[in-house]
Amino acid sequence: MSTLEIKDLHVSIVTEQGVKAILKGVSLTINTGETHAIMGPNGSGKSTLASTIAGHPRYTVDSGSITLDGEDVLAMSVDQRARAGLFLAMQYPVEIPGVTMTNFLRTAKTAIDGEAPKLRTWTKDVKAAMAQLRIEPEFAERNVNEGFSGGEKKRHEILQLELLNPKFAILDETDSGLDVDALKVVSEGVNRTIAAGGLGTMLITHYTRILRYIKPDFVHVFVDGNIAEQGGPELADRLEAEGYDRYLDEETATA
Amino acid sequence: MTELTQEQATDNKVWSQGFIKGMTEEGESLSEINPESGPLGGSAAKAHSHGGDSHGGGVGIPDSSRAGRLTSYKLADFPAITGREEDWRFTPLKRLRGLDRVGIKGQELTGAAPAVDVTKPDAVTVETVGRDDARIGKAGIPEDRVAAAAWENFTEATIVTLPEEYLGNSEDVTTLTLTGAGDTPAAAHIMVHAKKFATGVVVLDHRGTAVLSENVEILVEDGANLTVVSIQDWNDDAVHASAQHISVGRDAKVKHVVVNLGGNLLRTTPSARYTGTGGEVEMYGLYFADAGQHLEQRLFVDHSTKNCKSRVTYKGALQGDGAHAVWIGDVLIRKQAEGTDTYEMNRNLILTQGARADSVPNLEIETGMIEGAGHASATGRFDDEQLFYLQARGIQEDVARRLVVRGFLNEVIQHIKVPALEERLRDAVERELAAGSL
Ligand SMILES: Nc1ncnc2c1ncn2[C@@H]1O[C@H](COP(=O)(O)OP(=O)(O)OP(=O)(O)O)[C@@H](O)[C@H]1O
Ligand SMILES: [Mg+2]
């Protein structure tokens, strides 16, 4: 079993207006096998948390810590974090001209495993994983994310999740922009990875819709750079009924 | 039937980050080396015009129309180069080591031409001939002063001939390895002649050290199918101006590939002219500019006959301080060239700060009765978001950069379709990447 532990994390970014604090003391522990839903309004800092864990250079960690089984994640480069077992499914996956999906996936797999995958089984695995996510075979020869629709990009993020087999997956609004059918397909992909064992999941979302397909063990409400409340799946139901207004009102009341 | 396409929108999407706006707009984002723009071409040039009708319609300034550009075999017909001409505004003249000033203040062009080593199939002939050989001049005429100087000064020419109906393939390639004889300014003349219905591949492989002005005539007779690959992989100090004149016969097919890798200053100017209907030209270019290198590619496709086709694809990567690439794509569709189908594309990938790419497609159209005409030009940066994405999948930074560059240039390499060359070019790209600060 593995543990991803975030302690009192303070993160800021440099903008044209100056330094802006975004995360204000986030603490969260995720163990293998657990699924944590993070829900919160636009701009509350959910993507910042995800990107900081993955090591995006734009974000400065001012204080606090992130550890993976006791190892200091913040000391690792972006690629080291990925090789240590962290996977970020991005809210806005980037297009990479000139690099085919096939080439990209093989290079990533080789990097993560430290050796090239056996060609025959690998090709079979990729084909099977694509078929399960209802990705047409011709995508294999297309450039990474180039000209993909929003939904196609998200499916490919989950394809990578399934093929790269991380210890922890951070899914940043993987559900947004998906129609119901695509949502099901993508959720099944995540559930397959969870069922295969050995995955801890941080599921960032705006909507409770995806939680009907991927059952969270814990729900955290994220407001203004911090966790305002946490609970079990029932908290998601309450958010569905009431929205975030309660937390936002509190915030303006105390401001 | 007329279809005009500009791929601006697509370009913006492909390079959603780091796209340098305005690259396709003539006159914008252009970093001229010799900036004060003076009168271009001028009446002197017009008077000598070879093409006859020098009224250039289309997008350009009339004086910069390719229809009106001076062509002549005589050096004396060309005025001294100031650097302000349309044709020279991007070229750092000081680094031409005198190639631009031949005949001025005693500047000579009498150095030894590169040594020529030949590998070839039996049926193909390679001859060394004197200046007065009747075939010389059949495919080309100089279009600038540097090429005219070479034309006046070469002593011997090398002529490669693919006999009538010769059927070569991508395995039995004719290769001329041209090894520079040192840094004394020199002239060279090469002719590649594919006779009627001949099919084959000819490679010109430039190496060593040279300060060289060269004319390459590529004469493709009716129904022939010729591939010419010109590789410039010189030592770091080389200076090379190469005017490559392609004459495309009726129903002939030509694939012309320029590979610019090594050298201090390379200026490659391919031009294609059609002598009959139904001709097809594919031009490919691949360049990799390192710190301090100036790689200039200026091509011209002159559509003067009906129902001809041209496709131009040039791609370049740039890295390091002062790396500079220039791509100018002049395509002229003359009034009588009905049924023309043309598309030209240039893409640059800038890998580090301090590198600079100028890209100018010029499409001049004098008739509306065409199949299609389009151009695309984009310069993208390999940016932090792309790097982050690849690294977030476990790929190390240097591997990530290689992956992107290899993929980017591969689009050109895989079109060359000469297996032995493809491998060599992939290796060359690897070497360039390894040599850089990556
Ligand atoms: N590069 C940036 N420049 C300026 N502000 C930024 C930048 N990145 C993030 N921010 C700001 O930081 C705050 C948190 O942004 P973040 O993207 O983490 O929110 P989010 O919770 O993921 O929102 P959403 O639900 O819309 O995805 C926002 O106020 C946002 O405007
Ligand atoms: Mg977000």
XYZ file of C-alpha atoms and ligand atoms in Angstrom:
725
model
C 0.000 0.000 0.000
C 1.111 3.528 -0.835
C 0.307 6.887 0.684
C 0.247 10.314 -0.921
C 0.335 12.914 1.808
C -0.212 16.633 1.351
C 0.447 18.734 4.437
C -0.423 22.390 4.987
C 0.339 23.262 1.372
C 0.641 26.943 0.468
C 1.041 27.742 -3.219
C 1.247 31.013 -5.118
C 1.754 32.154 -8.670
C 3.393 35.206 -10.144
C 0.966 37.228 -12.249
C 1.292 40.576 -13.958
C -0.333 42.099 -10.883
C 2.197 40.485 -8.572
C 2.306 37.398 -6.417
C -1.053 35.759 -5.870
C -1.669 33.171 -3.144
C -3.894 30.374 -4.404
C -3.613 27.401 -2.064
C -3.843 28.346 1.563
C -2.924 25.408 3.748
C -4.290 22.290 2.039
C -3.895 18.992 3.894
C -5.041 15.708 2.399
C -3.951 12.080 2.634
C -4.786 9.497 -0.006
C -4.054 5.789 0.366
C -4.019 3.075 -2.245
C -7.530 1.902 -2.947
C -9.188 5.147 -1.854
C -11.071 7.497 -4.121
C -11.262 11.121 -3.012
C -13.587 13.501 -4.802
C -12.581 17.155 -4.727
C -15.433 19.474 -5.530
C -15.536 23.219 -5.612
C -16.493 26.326 -7.543
C -14.535 27.790 -10.460
C -11.281 29.375 -9.498
C -11.111 27.798 -6.050
C -7.716 26.242 -6.793
C -8.489 22.639 -7.735
C -6.337 22.619 -10.861
C -3.620 24.443 -8.964
C -3.522 21.611 -6.457
C -3.381 19.018 -9.243
C -0.669 20.856 -11.191
C 1.396 21.461 -8.074
C 1.394 17.759 -7.260
C 2.559 17.046 -10.818
C 5.225 19.743 -10.568
C 4.136 22.403 -13.055
C 6.834 25.102 -13.007
C 4.312 27.947 -12.927
C 3.364 27.232 -9.318
C 5.551 28.136 -6.373
C 5.237 26.120 -3.197
C 5.695 28.614 -0.363
C 5.345 26.128 2.459
C 4.020 22.700 3.320
C 4.938 19.316 1.932
C 3.918 16.587 -0.464
C 5.267 13.085 0.126
C 4.782 9.772 -1.596
C 5.488 6.926 0.831
C 7.634 9.354 2.783
C 9.638 10.499 -0.256
C 9.737 14.248 -0.849
C 7.749 14.788 -4.045
C 8.535 18.502 -4.140
C 12.227 17.702 -4.579
C 11.523 15.673 -7.704
C 11.405 16.915 -11.303
C 8.164 16.543 -13.239
C 9.284 13.358 -14.969
C 10.650 11.883 -11.746
C 7.243 12.361 -10.125
C 5.596 10.519 -12.998
C 8.120 7.710 -12.728
C 7.530 7.590 -8.958
C 3.908 6.723 -9.728
C 1.958 9.990 -9.965
C -0.336 10.529 -12.933
C -2.195 13.721 -13.781
C -5.050 13.545 -16.262
C -5.135 17.144 -17.393
C -8.104 19.446 -17.614
C -6.737 20.840 -20.881
C -4.438 18.285 -22.549
C -1.854 19.922 -24.822
C -1.452 19.285 -28.546
C 1.967 18.040 -29.587
C 2.518 18.404 -33.326
C 4.764 15.905 -35.038
C 4.508 13.187 -32.390
C 2.126 10.305 -33.032
C 0.130 8.726 -30.220
C 1.855 5.409 -30.899
C 5.287 6.918 -30.563
C 4.277 8.964 -27.528
C 2.709 6.046 -25.671
C 5.679 3.775 -26.302
C 8.133 6.472 -25.194
C 6.128 7.169 -22.034
C 5.801 3.467 -21.202
C 9.525 2.975 -21.691
C 10.268 5.942 -19.441
C 7.919 4.799 -16.673
C 9.022 1.146 -16.716
C 12.697 1.870 -17.294
C 12.721 -0.539 -20.236
C 10.997 -0.800 -23.586
C 7.787 -2.836 -23.483
C 7.734 -6.142 -25.376
C 6.526 -5.100 -28.795
C 3.939 -7.840 -29.384
C 2.159 -7.656 -26.057
C 2.394 -3.871 -25.990
C 0.716 -3.428 -29.363
C -1.993 -5.809 -28.233
C -2.455 -3.972 -24.923
C -2.721 -0.595 -26.642
C -5.248 -1.869 -29.159
C -7.362 -3.481 -26.445
C -7.274 -0.399 -24.225
C -8.241 1.816 -27.150
C -11.114 -0.445 -28.075
C -12.443 -0.430 -24.514
C -12.417 3.353 -24.495
C -14.078 3.347 -27.935
C -11.163 5.116 -29.532
C -10.922 4.443 -33.262
C -7.688 2.659 -34.284
C -6.632 5.490 -36.619
C -5.970 7.720 -33.624
C -2.804 5.693 -33.053
C -1.233 7.393 -36.068
C -2.484 10.871 -35.280
C -0.385 13.434 -33.493
C -0.886 13.697 -29.742
C -4.150 15.558 -29.089
C -3.839 17.437 -32.379
C -7.288 18.270 -33.637
C -8.918 15.981 -31.050
C -12.305 17.043 -29.752
C -12.605 17.785 -26.044
C -14.106 14.360 -25.397
C -11.446 12.594 -27.465
C -8.704 14.295 -25.481
C -10.230 13.100 -22.214
C -10.503 9.519 -23.447
C -6.853 9.618 -24.379
C -5.940 10.826 -20.919
C -7.657 7.768 -19.471
C -6.001 5.580 -22.111
C -2.659 6.753 -20.770
C -3.825 6.129 -17.203
C -4.680 2.535 -18.067
C -1.464 1.883 -19.946
C 0.962 3.594 -17.587
C -0.391 2.026 -14.399
C 0.438 4.702 -11.811
C 0.129 4.456 -8.012
C -1.928 7.613 -7.803
C -4.156 9.224 -10.386
C -5.227 12.835 -10.213
C -8.121 13.375 -12.584
C -8.698 17.064 -13.208
C -12.255 17.493 -14.486
C -11.972 14.479 -16.704
C -15.769 14.501 -16.799
C -16.266 17.996 -18.133
C -17.152 18.268 -21.789
C -18.256 14.637 -22.013
C -21.680 13.472 -23.078
C -23.318 10.710 -21.037
C -22.036 7.884 -23.220
C -18.478 9.174 -23.149
C -18.756 9.756 -19.416
C -19.682 6.100 -18.937
C -16.846 4.883 -21.117
C -14.308 7.051 -19.321
C -15.645 6.115 -15.878
C -15.413 2.449 -16.746
C -11.786 3.036 -17.671
C -11.057 4.586 -14.298
C -12.979 1.850 -12.500
C -11.020 -0.827 -14.376
C -7.771 0.723 -13.195
C -9.057 0.942 -9.635
C -10.319 -2.648 -9.750
C -6.988 -3.860 -11.100
C -5.734 -2.829 -7.654
C -3.090 -0.506 -6.408
C -4.566 2.868 -7.378
C -5.369 5.843 -5.193
C -7.530 8.424 -6.941
C -8.074 12.139 -6.593
C -11.123 12.966 -8.647
C -11.537 16.672 -9.256
C -14.969 17.619 -10.505
C -17.554 20.317 -10.703
C -20.505 18.057 -10.945
C -21.809 15.068 -9.026
C -22.729 13.360 -12.296
C -19.463 11.414 -12.548
C -19.833 10.260 -8.924
C -22.710 8.071 -10.038
C -20.184 6.047 -12.025
C -17.077 6.367 -9.896
C -17.928 5.930 -6.231
C -15.896 8.163 -3.948
C -14.900 7.083 -0.457
C -14.391 10.682 0.607
C -15.696 14.004 -0.627
C -13.834 17.276 -0.003
C -15.344 20.659 -0.666
C -12.723 23.025 -1.987
C -13.311 26.741 -1.515
C -10.871 29.607 -1.912
C -7.725 27.537 -1.826
C -8.634 25.266 0.999
C -10.782 22.331 2.021
C -13.897 23.813 3.600
C -15.592 20.579 4.520
C -15.072 16.859 4.145
C -17.329 13.869 4.428
C -18.479 10.672 2.785
C -20.443 10.191 -0.444
C -23.500 11.739 1.205
C -21.757 15.113 1.102
C -21.808 14.964 -2.686
C -25.553 14.432 -2.623
C -25.978 17.475 -0.423
C -23.829 19.560 -2.789
C -25.986 18.369 -5.650
C -29.070 19.658 -3.875
C -27.656 22.849 -2.360
C -24.705 23.889 -4.522
C -21.737 25.790 -3.129
C -23.629 28.908 -2.070
C -23.472 28.002 1.590
C -19.651 27.994 1.522
C -19.390 31.093 -0.615
C -21.779 33.010 1.677
C -19.707 32.025 4.670
C -16.656 33.243 2.886
C -18.141 36.651 2.050
C -19.543 36.875 5.573
C -16.132 36.434 7.129
C -14.346 38.574 4.556
C -13.107 25.734 -59.656
C -10.855 28.358 -58.228
C -9.907 27.564 -54.739
C -7.826 29.861 -52.648
C -6.834 28.575 -49.306
C -4.868 30.098 -46.534
C -4.296 27.849 -43.612
C -3.998 30.572 -41.068
C -6.756 29.122 -38.922
C -5.253 25.668 -38.823
C -1.880 27.091 -38.050
C -3.231 28.907 -35.073
C -4.635 25.698 -33.765
C -1.581 23.606 -34.325
C 0.529 26.170 -32.592
C -1.989 27.257 -30.037
C 0.893 28.256 -27.836
C 3.820 30.210 -29.060
C 2.426 30.923 -32.467
C 4.096 33.955 -33.850
C 1.303 35.980 -35.299
C 1.595 37.708 -38.617
C 4.180 35.379 -40.085
C 2.107 34.869 -43.181
C 1.446 38.540 -43.694
C 4.052 39.876 -46.008
C 6.060 42.574 -44.394
C 5.201 41.699 -40.841
C 7.300 40.027 -38.196
C 10.186 40.040 -40.580
C 13.609 40.651 -39.269
C 15.631 41.923 -42.135
C 19.355 41.807 -41.889
C 19.698 44.789 -44.193
C 16.752 46.836 -43.089
C 16.508 50.222 -44.823
C 14.134 49.293 -47.584
C 15.167 51.017 -50.798
C 13.651 50.875 -54.240
C 13.430 47.234 -55.140
C 14.403 45.731 -58.422
C 14.142 49.053 -60.172
C 13.834 49.935 -63.810
C 17.263 48.600 -64.681
C 16.186 45.151 -63.629
C 12.909 45.470 -65.490
C 14.666 46.396 -68.711
C 16.588 43.157 -68.640
C 13.599 41.081 -67.751
C 13.638 37.685 -69.327
C 10.022 36.776 -68.841
C 8.551 39.412 -71.139
C 5.388 40.486 -69.366
C 6.678 41.988 -66.205
C 3.394 43.176 -64.781
C 3.162 41.222 -61.573
C -0.351 41.060 -60.257
C -1.277 39.479 -56.969
C -0.184 40.396 -53.525
C 3.348 41.695 -53.862
C 4.641 45.146 -54.559
C 4.980 45.310 -58.359
C 8.739 45.738 -58.176
C 9.114 42.602 -56.124
C 7.155 40.448 -58.570
C 9.087 37.430 -59.712
C 7.826 38.036 -63.228
C 9.938 41.155 -63.363
C 13.171 39.822 -61.986
C 16.329 40.131 -64.029
C 17.816 36.949 -65.446
C 21.088 36.859 -67.355
C 24.170 34.745 -67.953
C 26.356 37.867 -67.689
C 27.684 39.068 -64.395
C 27.949 42.611 -65.781
C 24.191 42.773 -66.255
C 23.650 42.611 -62.514
C 24.196 45.705 -60.388
C 26.244 45.426 -57.221
C 24.305 44.015 -54.301
C 23.522 46.536 -51.583
C 21.578 44.243 -49.293
C 18.429 46.302 -49.615
C 17.037 44.366 -52.558
C 14.009 42.194 -51.988
C 16.186 39.245 -52.906
C 18.991 40.036 -50.472
C 17.393 41.777 -47.533
C 17.731 38.788 -45.202
C 21.246 37.732 -46.207
C 24.197 38.840 -44.069
C 26.390 39.972 -46.976
C 29.475 40.359 -44.802
C 29.488 36.644 -44.228
C 29.357 35.767 -47.942
C 33.180 35.958 -48.043
C 33.168 37.888 -51.318
C 30.743 35.728 -53.302
C 28.547 38.801 -53.728
C 31.391 41.067 -54.885
C 33.015 39.062 -57.659
C 34.460 41.449 -60.246
C 34.477 44.321 -57.786
C 37.804 45.576 -56.395
C 39.614 42.546 -57.718
C 37.448 39.962 -55.995
C 37.951 36.694 -57.857
C 36.108 33.413 -57.993
C 38.956 31.236 -59.128
C 39.405 28.758 -56.321
C 39.316 25.028 -57.045
C 35.836 23.588 -57.377
C 34.903 20.778 -54.973
C 36.302 17.350 -55.821
C 33.627 15.075 -57.260
C 33.378 11.416 -56.224
C 30.800 9.326 -58.014
C 28.857 6.211 -57.187
C 26.329 5.211 -59.820
C 24.523 2.429 -61.610
C 26.199 1.321 -64.855
C 23.616 2.784 -67.186
C 23.937 6.292 -65.796
C 26.792 8.385 -67.187
C 28.760 11.029 -65.334
C 31.064 13.225 -67.418
C 33.360 16.131 -66.795
C 32.991 18.617 -69.613
C 34.271 22.060 -70.563
C 32.325 25.314 -70.405
C 31.435 25.155 -74.057
C 29.469 21.911 -73.873
C 26.260 22.406 -75.824
C 24.059 21.111 -73.027
C 25.049 23.804 -70.575
C 22.403 26.448 -70.193
C 19.564 24.180 -71.346
C 17.839 24.191 -67.969
C 18.715 27.439 -66.336
C 19.732 31.028 -66.324
C 21.078 32.928 -63.313
C 18.613 35.053 -61.437
C 21.021 36.832 -59.174
C 24.498 38.279 -59.223
C 26.099 35.489 -57.233
C 24.804 32.798 -59.592
C 25.870 34.848 -62.624
C 29.374 35.152 -61.178
C 29.549 31.381 -60.846
C 28.289 30.939 -64.378
C 31.047 33.158 -65.739
C 33.776 31.600 -63.658
C 33.346 27.816 -63.656
C 35.973 25.965 -65.693
C 34.539 22.467 -65.879
C 31.063 21.106 -65.369
C 29.885 17.689 -64.209
C 27.004 16.256 -66.189
C 24.946 13.323 -64.941
C 22.782 11.697 -67.587
C 19.965 9.217 -67.079
C 19.464 7.676 -70.528
C 16.144 7.514 -72.290
C 13.696 5.138 -70.619
C 16.258 4.260 -67.967
C 14.450 2.732 -65.011
C 16.279 3.355 -61.787
C 14.803 2.907 -58.357
C 15.385 4.201 -54.870
C 18.036 1.509 -54.282
C 20.370 2.320 -57.180
C 20.986 5.948 -56.543
C 23.592 8.084 -58.291
C 25.561 10.031 -55.726
C 27.988 12.866 -56.380
C 29.988 13.543 -53.267
C 31.279 17.088 -53.577
C 34.111 17.750 -51.167
C 35.105 21.373 -50.743
C 38.664 22.279 -51.726
C 39.148 24.969 -49.091
C 38.120 28.523 -48.396
C 39.214 30.263 -51.595
C 36.047 31.515 -53.304
C 35.182 29.030 -56.046
C 32.588 28.353 -58.736
C 31.016 25.035 -59.659
C 28.582 23.832 -62.276
C 26.560 20.638 -62.221
C 23.938 19.359 -64.573
C 21.530 16.505 -63.971
C 19.852 15.429 -67.151
C 16.984 12.934 -67.206
C 16.192 12.024 -70.772
C 12.721 11.106 -72.019
C 10.884 8.695 -69.724
C 13.942 8.119 -67.534
C 13.299 7.396 -63.861
C 15.904 7.722 -61.150
C 17.415 9.344 -58.092
C 20.460 11.642 -57.982
C 22.027 12.832 -54.750
C 24.396 15.793 -54.479
C 26.230 15.451 -51.205
C 28.193 18.592 -50.256
C 30.864 18.184 -47.576
C 34.068 19.666 -46.272
C 35.068 23.314 -46.322
C 34.243 25.624 -49.190
C 33.361 29.150 -50.152
C 31.337 28.173 -53.143
C 28.940 29.615 -55.633
C 27.257 26.887 -57.593
C 24.733 26.467 -60.388
C 22.895 23.186 -60.617
C 20.900 22.609 -63.779
C 18.225 19.949 -63.576
C 16.889 19.134 -67.009
C 13.920 16.801 -66.939
C 12.676 15.793 -70.363
C 9.147 14.811 -71.291
C 7.682 11.966 -69.265
C 10.753 11.574 -67.047
C 10.500 11.068 -63.309
C 13.517 12.427 -61.438
C 14.378 12.853 -57.779
C 17.263 15.168 -56.909
C 18.388 15.464 -53.314
C 20.875 18.200 -52.521
C 22.472 17.756 -49.105
C 24.522 20.589 -47.656
C 26.381 19.097 -44.717
C 29.492 21.254 -44.821
C 31.968 22.036 -42.082
C 31.025 24.893 -39.773
C 32.984 27.518 -41.695
C 31.573 26.877 -45.173
C 29.721 29.451 -47.269
C 27.595 28.122 -50.088
C 25.246 29.769 -52.561
C 23.499 27.212 -54.728
C 21.142 28.183 -57.537
C 19.269 25.097 -58.671
C 17.428 25.530 -61.939
C 14.807 22.913 -62.704
C 13.322 22.583 -66.174
C 10.236 20.375 -66.171
C 9.183 18.748 -69.444
C 5.742 17.764 -70.595
C 4.149 15.248 -68.191
C 7.440 15.038 -66.297
C 7.645 14.572 -62.539
C 10.363 16.078 -60.370
C 10.974 15.659 -56.701
C 13.507 18.156 -55.449
C 14.802 17.894 -51.904
C 17.024 20.420 -50.144
C 18.696 19.382 -46.908
C 20.579 22.200 -45.188
C 22.499 21.129 -42.124
C 26.113 22.263 -41.911
C 27.832 25.488 -42.880
C 28.113 29.081 -41.696
C 25.923 30.578 -44.405
C 23.870 28.550 -46.845
C 21.703 30.173 -49.460
C 19.841 27.684 -51.598
C 17.647 29.016 -54.389
C 15.755 26.347 -56.319
C 13.535 27.463 -59.160
C 11.259 25.367 -61.315
C 9.996 26.186 -64.793
C 7.638 24.140 -66.875
C 8.344 23.689 -70.567
C 5.201 21.685 -71.322
C 1.807 20.880 -69.897
C 1.085 18.259 -67.262
C 4.315 18.663 -65.315
C 4.477 18.009 -61.577
C 6.988 19.360 -59.098
C 7.327 18.400 -55.481
C 9.794 20.434 -53.494
C 10.837 19.360 -50.042
C 13.194 21.090 -47.700
C 14.613 20.210 -44.336
C 16.929 22.447 -42.372
C 18.360 22.551 -38.892
C 19.910 25.852 -37.886
C 22.302 25.900 -34.949
C 23.855 28.793 -33.059
C 25.315 31.302 -35.487
C 24.126 29.571 -38.658
C 22.295 31.422 -41.403
C 20.281 29.022 -43.547
C 18.358 30.681 -46.329
C 15.990 28.877 -48.645
C 14.373 30.823 -51.462
C 12.357 28.949 -53.968
C 10.507 29.944 -57.058
C 7.896 28.006 -58.996
C 7.066 29.644 -62.293
C 3.748 28.372 -63.594
C 3.819 29.512 -67.194
C 2.054 26.598 -68.887
C -1.319 24.976 -68.460
C -2.301 22.169 -66.120
C 0.869 21.879 -64.090
C 1.087 21.053 -60.439
C 3.433 22.059 -57.639
C 3.680 21.122 -53.990
C 6.189 22.705 -51.650
C 6.888 21.464 -48.116
C 9.777 22.963 -46.164
C 10.326 22.344 -42.478
C 13.064 23.571 -40.234
C 14.180 23.401 -36.629
C 16.231 26.125 -34.990
C 18.249 26.167 -31.820
C 20.900 28.329 -30.245
C 21.933 31.941 -30.216
C 21.875 33.635 -33.590
C 20.465 30.641 -35.439
C 18.601 32.137 -38.358
C 16.459 30.502 -40.996
C 14.870 32.250 -43.929
C 12.272 30.718 -46.169
C 10.859 32.603 -49.124
C 8.357 30.825 -51.310
C 7.665 32.651 -54.557
C 4.974 31.035 -56.657
C 3.868 32.796 -59.823
C 0.845 31.701 -61.818
C 1.034 33.484 -65.126
C -2.000 34.470 -67.139
C -1.659 31.578 -69.563
C -1.175 28.950 -66.811
C -4.781 27.858 -66.585
C -5.517 24.733 -64.599
C -2.576 25.292 -62.247
C -2.691 23.457 -58.939
C -0.237 24.687 -56.323
C 0.244 24.568 -52.594
C 3.234 25.665 -50.571
C 3.932 25.231 -46.910
C 6.679 26.179 -44.517
C 6.878 25.370 -40.831
C 9.533 26.280 -38.351
C 10.053 24.933 -34.880
C 12.053 27.164 -32.574
C 13.635 25.185 -29.777
C 15.500 27.815 -27.824
C 15.555 31.537 -27.314
C 17.829 33.560 -29.523
C 16.899 31.702 -32.701
C 14.917 33.413 -35.408
C 12.888 32.253 -38.392
C 11.576 34.381 -41.229
C 8.983 32.836 -43.457
C 7.391 34.585 -46.421
C 5.099 32.860 -48.890
C 4.471 34.976 -52.001
C 1.711 33.776 -54.229
C 1.141 35.855 -57.355
C -1.875 34.897 -59.398
C -2.545 36.386 -62.806
C -5.452 34.155 -63.796
C -8.571 32.953 -62.014
C -8.837 29.818 -64.126
C -6.901 27.556 -61.793
C -7.470 24.310 -59.919
C -6.198 25.613 -56.644
C -3.586 27.789 -55.028
C -2.737 27.968 -51.393
C -0.037 28.585 -48.902
C 0.605 28.070 -45.230
C 3.347 29.308 -43.031
C 3.760 28.938 -39.318
C 6.492 29.297 -36.811
C 5.995 27.585 -33.506
C 7.923 27.353 -30.355
C 8.430 24.147 -28.462
C 6.898 25.518 -25.347
C 6.755 24.815 -21.644
C 3.231 23.384 -21.746
C 4.214 20.739 -24.275
C 7.318 19.934 -22.275
C 5.283 19.685 -19.070
C 2.801 17.334 -20.701
C 5.502 14.960 -21.917
C 7.429 15.103 -18.636
C 4.235 14.436 -16.707
C 4.200 11.117 -18.550
C 7.621 10.239 -17.216
C 9.609 11.364 -20.257
C 12.854 13.184 -19.438
C 13.315 16.697 -20.723
C 15.997 15.897 -23.305
C 14.100 12.878 -24.581
C 10.955 14.995 -24.809
C 12.681 17.598 -26.955
C 14.068 14.951 -29.255
C 10.709 13.304 -29.586
C 9.143 16.553 -30.717
C 11.883 17.570 -33.152
C 12.181 14.132 -34.675
C 8.449 13.979 -35.150
C 8.372 17.451 -36.642
C 11.086 16.840 -39.228
C 10.002 13.304 -39.948
C 7.160 14.583 -42.091
C 9.744 15.692 -44.631
C 12.182 12.796 -44.176
C 9.545 10.154 -44.816
C 8.663 11.774 -48.144
C 12.157 11.447 -49.556
C 11.574 7.728 -50.071
C 15.223 6.820 -50.479
C 15.824 4.363 -47.616
C 19.567 4.896 -47.287
C 19.094 8.660 -47.136
C 16.250 8.567 -44.676
C 18.432 6.783 -42.181
C 21.297 9.161 -42.697
C 19.032 12.192 -42.258
C 17.501 10.801 -39.099
C 21.013 10.296 -37.749
C 21.961 13.813 -38.804
C 18.984 15.228 -36.928
C 20.041 13.240 -33.854
C 23.544 14.650 -34.142
C 22.244 18.197 -34.457
C 20.144 17.685 -31.356
C 22.983 16.151 -29.415
C 25.327 18.959 -30.438
C 22.907 21.610 -29.238
C 22.531 22.730 -25.674
C 19.845 20.169 -25.066
N -1.482 31.484 -14.889
C -2.344 32.130 -14.105
N -2.394 33.480 -14.163
C -3.241 34.159 -13.390
N -4.095 33.573 -12.528
C -4.079 32.233 -12.436
C -3.215 31.443 -13.220
N -3.417 30.152 -12.910
C -4.377 30.146 -11.979
N -4.763 31.397 -11.683
C -5.797 31.796 -10.718
O -5.714 30.942 -9.611
C -7.019 30.640 -9.131
C -7.210 29.140 -9.068
O -7.232 28.620 -10.390
P -7.481 27.079 -10.659
O -7.319 26.869 -12.108
O -6.623 26.285 -9.756
O -9.005 26.927 -10.244
P -9.988 25.690 -10.437
O -10.572 25.420 -9.101
O -9.297 24.581 -11.097
O -11.095 26.305 -11.385
P -12.008 25.589 -12.507
O -13.114 24.945 -11.790
O -12.489 26.738 -13.336
O -11.133 24.651 -13.265
C -7.987 31.344 -10.069
O -8.358 32.555 -9.454
C -7.179 31.612 -11.285
O -7.615 32.763 -11.954
Mg -9.520 23.618 -12.950
